[in-house]
C-alpha positions as a printed Julia matrix, in Angstrom:
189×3 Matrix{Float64}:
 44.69  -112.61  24.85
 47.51  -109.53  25.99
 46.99  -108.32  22.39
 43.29  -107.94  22.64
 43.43  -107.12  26.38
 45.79  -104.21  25.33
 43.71  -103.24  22.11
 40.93  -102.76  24.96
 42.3   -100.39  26.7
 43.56   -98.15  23.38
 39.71   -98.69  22.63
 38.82   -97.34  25.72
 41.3    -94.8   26.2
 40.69   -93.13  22.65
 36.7    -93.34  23.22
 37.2    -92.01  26.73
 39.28   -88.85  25.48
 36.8    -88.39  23.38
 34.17   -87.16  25.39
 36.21   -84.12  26.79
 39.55   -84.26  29.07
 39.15   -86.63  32.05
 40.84   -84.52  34.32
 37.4    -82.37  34.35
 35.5    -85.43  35.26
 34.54   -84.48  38.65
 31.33   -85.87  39.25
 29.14   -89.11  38.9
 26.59   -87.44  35.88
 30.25   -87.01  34.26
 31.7    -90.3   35.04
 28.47   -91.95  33.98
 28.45   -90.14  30.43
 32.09   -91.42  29.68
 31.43   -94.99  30.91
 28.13   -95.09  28.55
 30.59   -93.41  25.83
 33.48   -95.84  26.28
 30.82   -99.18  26.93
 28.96   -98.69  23.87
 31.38   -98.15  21.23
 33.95  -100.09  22.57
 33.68  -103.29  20.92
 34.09  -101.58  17.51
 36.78   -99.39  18.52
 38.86  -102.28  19.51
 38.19  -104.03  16.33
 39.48  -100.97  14.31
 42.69  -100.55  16.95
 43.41  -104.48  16.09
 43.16  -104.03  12.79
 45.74  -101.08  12.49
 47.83  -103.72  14.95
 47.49  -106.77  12.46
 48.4   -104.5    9.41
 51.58  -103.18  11.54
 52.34  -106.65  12.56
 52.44  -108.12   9.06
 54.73  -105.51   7.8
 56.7   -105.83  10.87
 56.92  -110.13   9.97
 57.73  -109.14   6.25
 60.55  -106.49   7.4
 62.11  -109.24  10.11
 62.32  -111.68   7.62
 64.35  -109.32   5.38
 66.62  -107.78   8.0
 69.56  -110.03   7.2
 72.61  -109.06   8.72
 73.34  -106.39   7.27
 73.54  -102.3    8.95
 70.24  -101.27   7.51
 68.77  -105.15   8.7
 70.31  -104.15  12.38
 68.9   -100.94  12.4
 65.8   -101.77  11.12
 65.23  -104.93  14.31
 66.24  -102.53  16.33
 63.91   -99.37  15.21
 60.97  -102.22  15.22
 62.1   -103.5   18.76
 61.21   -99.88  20.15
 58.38   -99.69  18.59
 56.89  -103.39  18.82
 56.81  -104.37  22.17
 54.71  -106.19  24.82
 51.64  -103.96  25.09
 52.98  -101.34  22.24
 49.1   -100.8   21.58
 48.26   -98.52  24.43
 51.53   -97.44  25.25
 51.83   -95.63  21.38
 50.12   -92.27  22.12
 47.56   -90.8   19.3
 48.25   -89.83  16.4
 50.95   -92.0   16.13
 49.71   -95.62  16.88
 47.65   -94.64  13.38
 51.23   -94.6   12.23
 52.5    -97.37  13.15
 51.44   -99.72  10.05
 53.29   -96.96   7.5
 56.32   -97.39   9.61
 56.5   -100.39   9.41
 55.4   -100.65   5.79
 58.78   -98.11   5.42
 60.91  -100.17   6.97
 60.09  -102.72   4.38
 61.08  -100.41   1.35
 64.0    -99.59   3.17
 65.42  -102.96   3.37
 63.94  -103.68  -0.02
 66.33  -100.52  -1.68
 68.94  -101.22   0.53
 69.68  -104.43  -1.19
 70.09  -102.95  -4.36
 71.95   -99.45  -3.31
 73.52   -99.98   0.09
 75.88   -96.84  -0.07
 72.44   -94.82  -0.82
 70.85   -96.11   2.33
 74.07   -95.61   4.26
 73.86   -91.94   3.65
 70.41   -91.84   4.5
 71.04   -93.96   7.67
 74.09   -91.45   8.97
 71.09   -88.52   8.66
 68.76   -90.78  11.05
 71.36   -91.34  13.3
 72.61   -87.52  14.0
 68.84   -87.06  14.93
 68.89   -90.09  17.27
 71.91   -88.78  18.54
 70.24   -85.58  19.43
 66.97   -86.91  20.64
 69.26   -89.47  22.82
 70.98   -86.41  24.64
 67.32   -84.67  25.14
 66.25   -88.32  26.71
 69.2    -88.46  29.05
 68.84   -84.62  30.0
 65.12   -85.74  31.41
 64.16   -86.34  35.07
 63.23   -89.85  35.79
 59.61   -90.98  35.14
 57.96   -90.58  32.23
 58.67   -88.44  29.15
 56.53   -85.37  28.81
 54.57   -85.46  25.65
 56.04   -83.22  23.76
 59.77   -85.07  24.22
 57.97   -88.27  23.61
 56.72   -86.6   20.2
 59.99   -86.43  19.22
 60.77   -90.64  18.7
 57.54   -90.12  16.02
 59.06   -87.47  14.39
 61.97   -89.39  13.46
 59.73   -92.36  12.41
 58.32   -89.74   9.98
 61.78   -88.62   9.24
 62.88   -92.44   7.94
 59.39   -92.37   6.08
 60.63   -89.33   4.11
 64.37   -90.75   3.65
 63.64   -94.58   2.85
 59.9    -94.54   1.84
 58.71   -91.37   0.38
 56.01   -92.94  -1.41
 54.33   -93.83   1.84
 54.0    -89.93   2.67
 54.57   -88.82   6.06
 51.86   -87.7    8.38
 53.37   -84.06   9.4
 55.81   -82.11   6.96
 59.15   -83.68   8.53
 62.64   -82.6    7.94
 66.16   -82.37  10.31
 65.53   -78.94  10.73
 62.31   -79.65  12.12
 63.95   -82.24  14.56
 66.51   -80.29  15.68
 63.8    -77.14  16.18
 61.34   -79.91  18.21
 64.69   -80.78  20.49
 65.66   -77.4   20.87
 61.8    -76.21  22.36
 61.65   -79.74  24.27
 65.2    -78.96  25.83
């Protein structure tokens, strides 16, 4: 019932962005246009948003059950704890809940090469973990409260980045590198 509760409200969040930004909802003709919006195509909206959930959910089973003990199996519980939480659905902002199935699909690779080439994917991990590093000291330069977008944009950037180190195959939604990391902290900062 949370999932689907929380699916709702993506539904209806996505649909109501939709029709324009809310913010210049000022009257009841406007209010009454989104409402219509957000009631009618709801139902298949959330059927979509818990579709992308199961898909992200079953990669996310596969990868846990592959995770081992090992450094890439810690890192990769711990990269799927921060992303798959109680009521991840509407708190993963658009574009990147759409993402969120690939990522997890990635992780899966990952721990899949790993086990054959564990010096490769230590390499790769030690370039994920200077931009965590970096992101981390953006996050701890912020006020309290929540993250302004374009900060928060950052965490999906380096979920892109481990799609292009552990799982090119899978593509990455935005041309990704460090450089670009360190360019998104730098204008964030």
């Amino acid at each position: 019932p949370d999932l689907l509760a929380d699916a709702w409200l993506k539904a209806g969040e996505q649909l109501a962005s939709e029709q324009g930004p809310l913010a210049e909802v000022r009257d009841a003709a406007g209010y009454q246009r989104v409402a219509l919006a957000v009631r009618q195509e709801c139902p298949g909206r959330t059927l979509e948003v818990v579709n992308t959930a199961a898909h992200a959910l079953a990669e996310v089973t596969r990868a846990r059950l592959l995770a081992g003990s090992t450094q890439a199996g810690r890192d990769v519980t711990v990269q799927l704890d921060n992303l798959f939480f109680n009521r991840f659905i509407s708190a993963t902002p658009d574009p990147w809940f759409a993402g969120l199935p690939r990522y997890a699909k990635a992780a899966v690779a990952r721990l899949e090469a790993a086990a054959a080439n564990p010096v490769r994917d230590a390499g790769l991990q030690a370039q994920v973990d200077e931009m965590e590093d970096l992101y981390g000291a953006l996050i701890d330069a912020q006020p309290a409260g929540p993250l302004r977008p374009e900060v928060e944009e950052i965490a999906f950037l380096i979920e892109e980045f481990r799609v292009s180190l552990f799982a090119q195959q899978l593509r990455t939604s935005v041309p990704i590198s460090a450089k670009r990391i360190r360019q998104a902290i730098r204008q964030a900062g």
